[in-house]
Each structure stands twice: as C-alpha cells, then as structure tokens.
PDB file of C-alpha atoms and ligand atoms in Angstrom:
ATOM      1  CA  MET A   9      -3.767 -29.142   3.000  1.00 56.00           C
ATOM      2  CA  PRO A  10      -3.803 -29.324   6.817  1.00 61.00           C
ATOM      3  CA  ALA A  11      -6.550 -27.179   8.395  1.00 62.00           C
ATOM      4  CA  ASP A  12      -3.969 -25.001  10.094  1.00 91.00           C
ATOM      5  CA  ARG A  13      -2.333 -23.787   6.888  1.00 96.00           C
ATOM      6  CA  LEU A  14      -2.975 -20.838   4.589  1.00 98.00           C
ATOM      7  CA  SER A  15      -2.154 -21.715   0.994  1.00 97.00           C
ATOM      8  CA  THR A  16       0.304 -19.298  -0.612  1.00 97.00           C
ATOM      9  CA  GLY A  17      -1.156 -20.029  -4.021  1.00 95.00           C
ATOM     10  CA  ILE A  18       2.277 -21.166  -5.259  1.00 97.00           C
ATOM     11  CA  VAL A  19       2.283 -24.936  -5.593  1.00 96.00           C
ATOM     12  CA  SER A  20       6.027 -25.361  -5.045  1.00 96.00           C
ATOM     13  CA  VAL A  21       6.014 -23.187  -1.922  1.00 98.00           C
ATOM     14  CA  ASP A  22       2.917 -24.860  -0.490  1.00 97.00           C
ATOM     15  CA  ARG A  23       4.626 -28.211  -0.967  1.00 97.00           C
ATOM     16  CA  LEU A  24       7.720 -26.934   0.865  1.00 98.00           C
ATOM     17  CA  LEU A  25       5.532 -25.719   3.738  1.00 98.00           C
ATOM     18  CA  ASP A  26       3.302 -28.797   3.886  1.00 97.00           C
ATOM     19  CA  GLY A  27       0.280 -26.828   2.707  1.00 97.00           C
ATOM     20  CA  GLY A  28       1.179 -23.210   3.321  1.00 98.00           C
ATOM     21  CA  LEU A  29       1.721 -20.662   6.064  1.00 98.00           C
ATOM     22  CA  GLU A  30       0.929 -21.691   9.626  1.00 97.00           C
ATOM     23  CA  THR A  31      -2.180 -19.948  10.895  1.00 97.00           C
ATOM     24  CA  ASP A  32      -1.192 -19.653  14.537  1.00 97.00           C
ATOM     25  CA  SER A  33       2.320 -18.298  14.380  1.00 97.00           C
ATOM     26  CA  LEU A  34       4.575 -15.651  12.917  1.00 98.00           C
ATOM     27  CA  THR A  35       6.413 -16.268   9.646  1.00 98.00           C
ATOM     28  CA  GLU A  36       9.506 -14.180   9.027  1.00 98.00           C
ATOM     29  CA  ILE A  37      10.658 -13.616   5.459  1.00 98.00           C
ATOM     30  CA  TYR A  38      14.072 -12.124   4.895  1.00 97.00           C
ATOM     31  CA  GLY A  39      16.049 -11.518   1.739  1.00 97.00           C
ATOM     32  CA  GLU A  40      17.857  -8.903  -0.265  1.00 95.00           C
ATOM     33  CA  GLY A  41      16.101  -6.093  -2.095  1.00 95.00           C
ATOM     34  CA  GLY A  42      14.156  -7.299  -5.113  1.00 95.00           C
ATOM     35  CA  SER A  43      13.963 -10.885  -3.884  1.00 97.00           C
ATOM     36  CA  GLY A  44      10.166 -10.756  -3.969  1.00 97.00           C
ATOM     37  CA  LYS A  45       9.159 -10.322  -0.320  1.00 97.00           C
ATOM     38  CA  THR A  46       6.646  -7.581  -1.018  1.00 95.00           C
ATOM     39  CA  LEU A  47       5.203  -9.306  -4.076  1.00 95.00           C
ATOM     40  CA  PHE A  48       4.771 -12.484  -2.047  1.00 97.00           C
ATOM     41  CA  CYS A  49       2.939 -10.622   0.741  1.00 97.00           C
ATOM     42  CA  LEU A  50       0.679  -8.850  -1.772  1.00 95.00           C
ATOM     43  CA  ASP A  51      -0.017 -12.100  -3.584  1.00 95.00           C
ATOM     44  CA  VAL A  52      -1.081 -13.927  -0.429  1.00 97.00           C
ATOM     45  CA  ALA A  53      -3.004 -10.874   0.808  1.00 96.00           C
ATOM     46  CA  VAL A  54      -5.010 -10.653  -2.406  1.00 95.00           C
ATOM     47  CA  ARG A  55      -5.906 -14.338  -2.165  1.00 95.00           C
ATOM     48  CA  VAL A  56      -7.157 -13.862   1.385  1.00 97.00           C
ATOM     49  CA  ALA A  57      -9.151 -10.722   0.548  1.00 96.00           C
ATOM     50  CA  ARG A  58     -10.646 -12.386  -2.513  1.00 94.00           C
ATOM     51  CA  GLU A  59     -12.046 -15.081  -0.236  1.00 94.00           C
ATOM     52  CA  GLY A  60     -13.797 -12.372   1.780  1.00 95.00           C
ATOM     53  CA  ARG A  61     -11.532 -12.261   4.807  1.00 97.00           C
ATOM     54  CA  TRP A  62      -9.840  -9.123   6.062  1.00 98.00           C
ATOM     55  CA  VAL A  63      -6.174  -8.321   5.560  1.00 97.00           C
ATOM     56  CA  PHE A  64      -4.430  -5.947   7.944  1.00 97.00           C
ATOM     57  CA  TYR A  65      -1.426  -4.730   5.962  1.00 96.00           C
ATOM     58  CA  ILE A  66       1.186  -2.473   7.489  1.00 96.00           C
ATOM     59  CA  ASP A  67       3.396  -1.062   4.791  1.00 95.00           C
ATOM     60  CA  THR A  68       6.467   0.882   5.850  1.00 95.00           C
ATOM     61  CA  GLU A  69       7.838   1.309   2.329  1.00 90.00           C
ATOM     62  CA  GLY A  70       4.851   2.674   0.425  1.00 87.00           C
ATOM     63  CA  VAL A  71       3.267  -0.057  -1.685  1.00 77.00           C
ATOM     64  CA  SER A  72       1.763   1.730  -4.618  1.00 72.00           C
ATOM     65  CA  VAL A  73      -1.797   0.888  -5.496  1.00 75.00           C
ATOM     66  CA  ASP A  74      -0.387   0.097  -8.938  1.00 79.00           C
ATOM     67  CA  ARG A  75       1.498  -2.871  -7.538  1.00 86.00           C
ATOM     68  CA  LEU A  76      -1.590  -4.074  -5.753  1.00 87.00           C
ATOM     69  CA  ARG A  77      -3.599  -3.587  -8.935  1.00 86.00           C
ATOM     70  CA  ALA A  78      -1.112  -5.660 -10.936  1.00 87.00           C
ATOM     71  CA  VAL A  79      -1.596  -8.552  -8.542  1.00 88.00           C
ATOM     72  CA  ALA A  80      -5.310  -8.022  -7.958  1.00 89.00           C
ATOM     73  CA  GLY A  81      -6.335  -7.478 -11.582  1.00 85.00           C
ATOM     74  CA  ASP A  82      -9.902  -6.353 -12.210  1.00 83.00           C
ATOM     75  CA  GLY A  83     -11.110  -7.174  -8.718  1.00 87.00           C
ATOM     76  CA  LEU A  84      -9.127  -4.356  -7.061  1.00 91.00           C
ATOM     77  CA  ASP A  85     -12.137  -2.437  -5.720  1.00 92.00           C
ATOM     78  CA  ARG A  86     -13.608  -5.510  -4.079  1.00 91.00           C
ATOM     79  CA  ILE A  87     -10.245  -6.455  -2.624  1.00 93.00           C
ATOM     80  CA  LEU A  88      -9.639  -2.981  -1.206  1.00 92.00           C
ATOM     81  CA  LYS A  89     -12.888  -3.321   0.759  1.00 94.00           C
ATOM     82  CA  ARG A  90     -11.214  -6.108   2.698  1.00 95.00           C
ATOM     83  CA  PHE A  91      -7.904  -4.271   3.146  1.00 93.00           C
ATOM     84  CA  LEU A  92      -6.981  -2.248   6.179  1.00 94.00           C
ATOM     85  CA  LEU A  93      -3.814  -0.576   4.965  1.00 93.00           C
ATOM     86  CA  SER A  94      -1.565   1.405   7.313  1.00 94.00           C
ATOM     87  CA  THR A  95       1.413   3.379   6.078  1.00 94.00           C
ATOM     88  CA  PRO A  96       3.398   4.418   9.160  1.00 96.00           C
ATOM     89  CA  THR A  97       6.219   6.892   8.662  1.00 95.00           C
ATOM     90  CA  ASN A  98       8.310   6.028  11.715  1.00 95.00           C
ATOM     91  CA  LEU A  99       8.763   3.214  14.209  1.00 94.00           C
ATOM     92  CA  GLU A 100       6.416   4.760  16.754  1.00 95.00           C
ATOM     93  CA  GLU A 101       3.616   4.897  14.207  1.00 97.00           C
ATOM     94  CA  GLN A 102       4.472   1.374  13.122  1.00 97.00           C
ATOM     95  CA  GLU A 103       4.163   0.163  16.711  1.00 96.00           C
ATOM     96  CA  ARG A 104       0.754   1.824  17.037  1.00 97.00           C
ATOM     97  CA  ALA A 105      -0.408   0.374  13.712  1.00 98.00           C
ATOM     98  CA  VAL A 106       0.646  -3.123  14.768  1.00 98.00           C
ATOM     99  CA  ALA A 107      -1.089  -2.719  18.141  1.00 98.00           C
ATOM    100  CA  THR A 108      -4.315  -1.564  16.465  1.00 98.00           C
ATOM    101  CA  ALA A 109      -4.279  -4.336  13.882  1.00 98.00           C
ATOM    102  CA  CYS A 110      -3.594  -6.969  16.532  1.00 98.00           C
ATOM    103  CA  ALA A 111      -6.339  -5.626  18.819  1.00 98.00           C
ATOM    104  CA  LEU A 112      -8.870  -5.696  15.976  1.00 97.00           C
ATOM    105  CA  ALA A 113      -7.836  -9.215  15.003  1.00 97.00           C
ATOM    106  CA  ARG A 114      -8.188 -10.459  18.577  1.00 97.00           C
ATOM    107  CA  GLU A 115     -11.522  -8.694  18.990  1.00 96.00           C
ATOM    108  CA  GLY A 116     -12.834 -10.975  16.253  1.00 93.00           C
ATOM    109  CA  LYS A 117     -15.672  -8.718  15.047  1.00 94.00           C
ATOM    110  CA  ARG A 118     -14.637  -9.206  11.442  1.00 94.00           C
ATOM    111  CA  PRO A 119     -13.073 -12.295   9.935  1.00 96.00           C
ATOM    112  CA  VAL A 120      -9.369 -11.526   9.704  1.00 97.00           C
ATOM    113  CA  GLY A 121      -7.362 -13.822   7.457  1.00 98.00           C
ATOM    114  CA  LEU A 122      -3.895 -12.262   7.470  1.00 98.00           C
ATOM    115  CA  LEU A 123      -1.617  -9.793   9.237  1.00 98.00           C
ATOM    116  CA  VAL A 124       1.335  -8.386   7.281  1.00 98.00           C
ATOM    117  CA  VAL A 125       4.147  -6.052   8.324  1.00 97.00           C
ATOM    118  CA  ASP A 126       6.258  -5.195   5.271  1.00 96.00           C
ATOM    119  CA  SER A 127       9.008  -4.287   5.914  1.00 95.00           C
ATOM    120  CA  GLY A 128       9.048  -4.880   9.650  1.00 96.00           C
ATOM    121  CA  THR A 129      12.617  -3.652  10.052  1.00 95.00           C
ATOM    122  CA  HIS A 130      12.732  -0.650   7.705  1.00 95.00           C
ATOM    123  CA  PHE A 131      12.538   2.015  10.445  1.00 95.00           C
ATOM    124  CA  TYR A 132      14.466  -0.133  12.867  1.00 94.00           C
ATOM    125  CA  ARG A 133      17.337  -0.238  10.386  1.00 94.00           C
ATOM    126  CA  LEU A 134      17.356   3.553  10.169  1.00 93.00           C
ATOM    127  CA  SER A 135      17.915   3.799  13.915  1.00 92.00           C
ATOM    128  CA  LEU A 136      20.856   1.387  14.053  1.00 91.00           C
ATOM    129  CA  SER A 137      24.082   2.853  15.439  1.00 85.00           C
ATOM    130  CA  GLY A 138      22.202   6.002  16.466  1.00 90.00           C
ATOM    131  CA  PRO A 139      21.141   7.235  19.907  1.00 91.00           C
ATOM    132  CA  ASP A 140      17.699   5.613  19.552  1.00 91.00           C
ATOM    133  CA  GLU A 141      18.893   2.109  18.792  1.00 92.00           C
ATOM    134  CA  ASP A 142      17.857   0.606  22.141  1.00 92.00           C
ATOM    135  CA  ASP A 143      14.408   2.224  22.019  1.00 93.00           C
ATOM    136  CA  ALA A 144      13.982   1.009  18.468  1.00 94.00           C
ATOM    137  CA  ARG A 145      14.929  -2.536  19.399  1.00 93.00           C
ATOM    138  CA  GLN A 146      12.415  -2.458  22.215  1.00 93.00           C
ATOM    139  CA  ALA A 147       9.662  -1.065  19.980  1.00 94.00           C
ATOM    140  CA  LEU A 148      10.344  -3.726  17.380  1.00 95.00           C
ATOM    141  CA  SER A 149      10.302  -6.455  20.036  1.00 95.00           C
ATOM    142  CA  LEU A 150       6.955  -5.251  21.419  1.00 96.00           C
ATOM    143  CA  GLY A 151       5.393  -5.299  17.969  1.00 97.00           C
ATOM    144  CA  VAL A 152       6.768  -8.738  17.201  1.00 97.00           C
ATOM    145  CA  ALA A 153       5.520 -10.086  20.540  1.00 97.00           C
ATOM    146  CA  ASP A 154       2.075  -8.648  19.803  1.00 98.00           C
ATOM    147  CA  LEU A 155       2.016 -10.377  16.407  1.00 98.00           C
ATOM    148  CA  VAL A 156       3.039 -13.697  17.969  1.00 98.00           C
ATOM    149  CA  VAL A 157       0.360 -13.589  20.666  1.00 98.00           C
ATOM    150  CA  THR A 158      -2.344 -12.386  18.299  1.00 98.00           C
ATOM    151  CA  SER A 159      -1.597 -15.015  15.706  1.00 98.00           C
ATOM    152  CA  LEU A 160      -1.785 -17.718  18.336  1.00 97.00           C
ATOM    153  CA  LYS A 161      -4.935 -16.453  20.067  1.00 97.00           C
ATOM    154  CA  ALA A 162      -6.893 -15.331  17.018  1.00 97.00           C
ATOM    155  CA  HIS A 163      -5.624 -18.051  14.671  1.00 97.00           C
ATOM    156  CA  VAL A 164      -4.527 -15.521  12.092  1.00 98.00           C
ATOM    157  CA  PRO A 165      -1.321 -16.084  10.125  1.00 98.00           C
ATOM    158  CA  ALA A 166       1.163 -13.231  10.524  1.00 98.00           C
ATOM    159  CA  ILE A 167       4.002 -12.340   8.156  1.00 98.00           C
ATOM    160  CA  LEU A 168       6.818  -9.956   8.943  1.00 98.00           C
ATOM    161  CA  THR A 169       9.371  -9.208   6.263  1.00 97.00           C
ATOM    162  CA  ASN A 170      12.888  -8.444   7.254  1.00 97.00           C
ATOM    163  CA  GLN A 171      15.804  -6.787   5.534  1.00 95.00           C
ATOM    164  CA  VAL A 172      19.351  -8.104   5.494  1.00 94.00           C
ATOM    165  CA  TRP A 173      22.908  -7.012   6.167  1.00 91.00           C
ATOM    166  CA  ARG A 174      26.012  -8.525   4.641  1.00 91.00           C
ATOM    167  CA  SER A 175      28.396 -10.132   7.070  1.00 88.00           C
ATOM    168  CA  VAL A 176      31.889  -8.679   6.682  1.00 88.00           C
ATOM    169  CA  ARG A 177      33.361 -11.944   7.943  1.00 89.00           C
ATOM    170  CA  ASP A 178      32.067 -14.338   5.281  1.00 91.00           C
ATOM    171  CA  GLY A 179      29.912 -12.204   2.960  1.00 89.00           C
ATOM    172  CA  THR A 180      26.657 -14.004   3.781  1.00 89.00           C
ATOM    173  CA  LEU A 181      23.344 -12.136   3.982  1.00 90.00           C
ATOM    174  CA  GLU A 182      22.003 -12.121   7.524  1.00 92.00           C
ATOM    175  CA  PRO A 183      18.572 -11.028   8.770  1.00 94.00           C
ATOM    176  CA  LEU A 184      18.235  -7.868  10.833  1.00 94.00           C
ATOM    177  CA  GLY A 185      16.293  -7.771  14.074  1.00 87.00           C
ATOM    178  CA  GLY A 186      18.593  -9.884  16.184  1.00 81.00           C
ATOM    179  CA  SER A 187      17.962 -13.133  17.958  1.00 87.00           C
ATOM    180  CA  PHE A 188      14.644 -12.030  19.480  1.00 89.00           C
ATOM    181  CA  LEU A 189      12.944 -11.911  16.099  1.00 93.00           C
ATOM    182  CA  ASN A 190      14.523 -15.157  15.000  1.00 91.00           C
ATOM    183  CA  HIS A 191      13.199 -16.927  18.086  1.00 95.00           C
ATOM    184  CA  ALA A 192       9.773 -15.329  17.893  1.00 97.00           C
ATOM    185  CA  ALA A 193       9.143 -16.466  14.322  1.00 97.00           C
ATOM    186  CA  LYS A 194       8.206 -20.132  14.198  1.00 97.00           C
ATOM    187  CA  THR A 195       8.853 -20.237  10.453  1.00 98.00           C
ATOM    188  CA  ILE A 196      11.728 -18.406   8.796  1.00 97.00           C
ATOM    189  CA  LEU A 197      11.989 -18.154   5.021  1.00 98.00           C
ATOM    190  CA  ARG A 198      14.881 -16.678   3.087  1.00 97.00           C
ATOM    191  CA  PHE A 199      14.171 -15.383  -0.403  1.00 98.00           C
ATOM    192  CA  ASP A 200      17.090 -15.595  -2.843  1.00 97.00           C
ATOM    193  CA  ARG A 201      17.398 -13.958  -6.245  1.00 97.00           C
ATOM    194  CA  LEU A 202      18.122 -16.251  -9.174  1.00 97.00           C
ATOM    195  CA  PRO A 203      18.758 -15.051 -12.735  1.00 97.00           C
ATOM    196  CA  GLY A 204      15.911 -13.212 -14.448  1.00 97.00           C
ATOM    197  CA  ASN A 205      12.510 -13.442 -12.839  1.00 97.00           C
ATOM    198  CA  ARG A 206      13.302 -16.606 -10.900  1.00 98.00           C
ATOM    199  CA  ARG A 207      13.434 -16.622  -7.123  1.00 98.00           C
ATOM    200  CA  ARG A 208      14.119 -19.286  -4.491  1.00 98.00           C
ATOM    201  CA  VAL A 209      12.465 -19.691  -1.102  1.00 98.00           C
ATOM    202  CA  VAL A 210      14.689 -21.424   1.434  1.00 98.00           C
ATOM    203  CA  LEU A 211      13.027 -22.855   4.523  1.00 98.00           C
ATOM    204  CA  VAL A 212      15.550 -21.878   7.170  1.00 97.00           C
ATOM    205  CA  LYS A 213      13.522 -22.762  10.256  1.00 96.00           C
ATOM    206  CA  HIS A 214      10.286 -24.614  10.980  1.00 96.00           C
ATOM    207  CA  ARG A 215       9.071 -26.365  14.096  1.00 93.00           C
ATOM    208  CA  SER A 216       8.044 -29.562  12.326  1.00 93.00           C
ATOM    209  CA  LEU A 217       9.452 -29.566   8.788  1.00 96.00           C
ATOM    210  CA  PRO A 218      12.960 -30.215   7.491  1.00 95.00           C
ATOM    211  CA  GLU A 219      15.000 -27.512   5.780  1.00 95.00           C
ATOM    212  CA  GLY A 220      14.486 -27.294   2.037  1.00 97.00           C
ATOM    213  CA  SER A 221      13.816 -24.930  -0.821  1.00 98.00           C
ATOM    214  CA  ALA A 222      11.342 -24.184  -3.588  1.00 98.00           C
ATOM    215  CA  ASP A 223      11.539 -21.994  -6.674  1.00 98.00           C
ATOM    216  CA  PHE A 224       9.006 -19.598  -8.145  1.00 97.00           C
ATOM    217  CA  ARG A 225       8.822 -16.971 -10.864  1.00 97.00           C
ATOM    218  CA  ILE A 226       7.735 -13.349 -10.796  1.00 96.00           C
ATOM    219  CA  THR A 227       5.195 -12.693 -13.541  1.00 92.00           C
ATOM    220  CA  PRO A 228       3.325  -9.476 -14.415  1.00 85.00           C
ATOM    221  CA  THR A 229       0.292 -10.765 -12.527  1.00 82.00           C
ATOM    222  CA  GLY A 230       1.891 -12.344  -9.498  1.00 86.00           C
ATOM    223  CA  LEU A 231       3.970 -15.306  -8.453  1.00 94.00           C
ATOM    224  CA  GLU A 232       3.936 -18.772  -9.971  1.00 92.00           C
ATOM    225  CA  GLY A 233       5.633 -22.093  -9.427  1.00 90.00           C
ATOM    226  CA  PRO A 234       8.507 -23.020 -11.743  1.00 86.00           C
TER     227      PRO A 234
HETATM  228  P1  ATP B 317      12.835  -4.783  -0.917  1.00 52.54           P
HETATM  229  O1  ATP B 317      13.672  -5.458   0.132  1.00 52.54           O
HETATM  230  O2  ATP B 317      13.584  -3.745  -1.668  1.00 52.54           O
HETATM  231  O3  ATP B 317      11.520  -4.296  -0.386  1.00 52.54           O
HETATM  232  P2  ATP B 317      11.452  -7.073  -2.043  1.00 52.54           P
HETATM  233  O4  ATP B 317      12.118  -8.324  -1.613  1.00 52.54           O
HETATM  234  O5  ATP B 317      10.217  -6.654  -1.360  1.00 52.54           O
HETATM  235  O6  ATP B 317      12.529  -5.903  -2.050  1.00 52.54           O
HETATM  236  P3  ATP B 317       9.853  -7.002  -4.371  1.00 52.54           P
HETATM  237  O7  ATP B 317       9.615  -5.547  -4.432  1.00 52.54           O
HETATM  238  O8  ATP B 317       8.757  -7.882  -3.938  1.00 52.54           O
HETATM  239  O9  ATP B 317      11.185  -7.256  -3.581  1.00 52.54           O
HETATM  240  O10 ATP B 317      10.290  -7.611  -5.784  1.00 52.54           O
HETATM  241  C1  ATP B 317      10.556  -6.797  -6.792  1.00 52.54           C
HETATM  242  C2  ATP B 317      11.157  -7.644  -7.889  1.00 52.54           C
HETATM  243  O11 ATP B 317      10.107  -8.055  -8.739  1.00 52.54           O
HETATM  244  C3  ATP B 317      12.112  -6.801  -8.673  1.00 52.54           C
HETATM  245  O12 ATP B 317      13.210  -7.594  -9.049  1.00 52.54           O
HETATM  246  C4  ATP B 317      11.285  -6.409  -9.877  1.00 52.54           C
HETATM  247  O13 ATP B 317      12.111  -6.210 -10.975  1.00 52.54           O
HETATM  248  C5  ATP B 317      10.379  -7.596 -10.036  1.00 52.54           C
HETATM  249  N1  ATP B 317       9.081  -7.285 -10.625  1.00 52.54           N
HETATM  250  C6  ATP B 317       8.151  -6.478 -10.128  1.00 52.54           C
HETATM  251  N2  ATP B 317       7.081  -6.433 -10.935  1.00 52.54           N
HETATM  252  C7  ATP B 317       7.345  -7.280 -11.944  1.00 52.54           C
HETATM  253  C8  ATP B 317       6.674  -7.685 -13.119  1.00 52.54           C
HETATM  254  N3  ATP B 317       5.472  -7.189 -13.398  1.00 52.54           N
HETATM  255  N4  ATP B 317       7.254  -8.580 -13.927  1.00 52.54           N
HETATM  256  C9  ATP B 317       8.458  -9.065 -13.650  1.00 52.54           C
HETATM  257  N5  ATP B 317       9.182  -8.706 -12.571  1.00 52.54           N
HETATM  258  C10 ATP B 317       8.634  -7.822 -11.747  1.00 52.54           C
HETATM  259 MG1   MG B 318       9.671  -4.950  -0.296  1.00 52.54          MG
END
C-alpha cells in the first residue's frame, strides 16, 4: 500500500483505490439511501480508532451507538475513547462542528487519523428551494473548503457523504452539492445497491486512477469483499 493511503479494510475496494483512501484530500461518497455510505464510514472509522488514532465524526443523521457497536464488537469502549462525535442539528451547527474538528486536526496535539461528515448534505438538502438556499450553499462550501485544506495540511483523510437526487431527464441518480463539491473532492465514489446485501463502489473520479468498480457485502459485523 502506498504510504499516502488509508486502507478501507475491504480488499476489493483497496485494490480499486490503489491501497485505500488518499490521506491528503477529500473523498466524496454519494449514493441512494441504504447503499452503505454510513456503514462504510463507521467501518473505516473503527479501524482507525482501533489503531489508536483519533476519529472526528460529524453525524447529521444520528448514528446509534448500536450501529457503532455492531461494527466495533467488544472493543467499543476503547474505540469510543478515540472518537470525537458531533451530532449537529442544523447546518449552522454542522459548520461549527466541521470548523472545530478541522482546527483540532490542524493543531496536531493528538494523532488524528480520519475526519468524517455523514451526511454532509442532509441539512443542505432541507434548505433547497427555500429562502435560505444561498446561505446554505455558502455554509456547505465553507465547510467543504475547510475539510480540503485541513486534509492537505494535516495529512488526514477526509470523507464527506452526499445524498442524491433523481434526474427527471434521464432518471439517473445525481449527487447533491453542486459543482463546487464535485471539484473540491479529489476522489468521488458512488455506492450502488445490488440485490440482497451486495453493494458496488464505482470510482467516478480520481486524480491518478482510471474509472472502475468493486463489490462488497454488508455483514452483521461490517463490510467485506465479495
Ligand atoms: P442513507 O443515505 O439513508 O444514510 P446509507 O447509504 O448511509 O443510507 P447505510 O445506512 O450505511 O446506508 O446502509 C444500510 C444498509 O445496510 C441497509 O440496506 C440495511 O438493510 C443494511 N444493513 C445494516 N445493518 C445490517 C446488518 N447487520 N446485516 C445486513 N445488512 C445490514
Ligand atoms: Mg447514512
């Protein structure tokens, strides 16, 4: 694995990404509900925390401790000691949580191994077509820019998950967040649902790798290669 990669723990996905997530840039993951975005973030986060590095996890949808426990198994208490979990209830709080997490990561007092914002566009979506849409877009952009700079400067991989909307024109699922987010993320992954517990990761954008895909399965204790 190249030194600048964080293994996802899923062999097929690591192979697709030439070793794993880039450690100096933002990875965007988009996909429909139930495609496994949250499970993937939790899975990677638990791996990082297990190795003793800190995870700053911003959860806008309310990850239950039960879900974390299912992935973490018996080591939950130890893992929680390496988790800084924020649960903002609106976009303003989300922006503050991202700013705090990024500042702490850049400060470098504790070894930070991962920044996660899941879902990064949940509150943004709620503001669409309302009077606050422009403010929301700006708040989202500021947070994304902070993640990009922090990842680069502090060498901490950052993941932002993104929800989708269905194009009326051709029925395809498109990521929210507009072109700013899609330019800011150096790696973009789309998660697709396959029958049963199977899921597919499609590499939509990467600065040095070709497009491709990899499959994995959702199991009671986390994610596994096919
Ligand atoms: P959303 O956009 O709604 O947040 P998501 O992409 O984050 O969705 P997840 O919540 O990560 O999706 O994935 C949930 C999927 O995993 C669901 O299809 C659920 O049925 C499945 N799932 C969750 N736990 C298990 C388990 N223990 N065994 C098998 N499947 C599971
Ligand atoms: Mg989710």
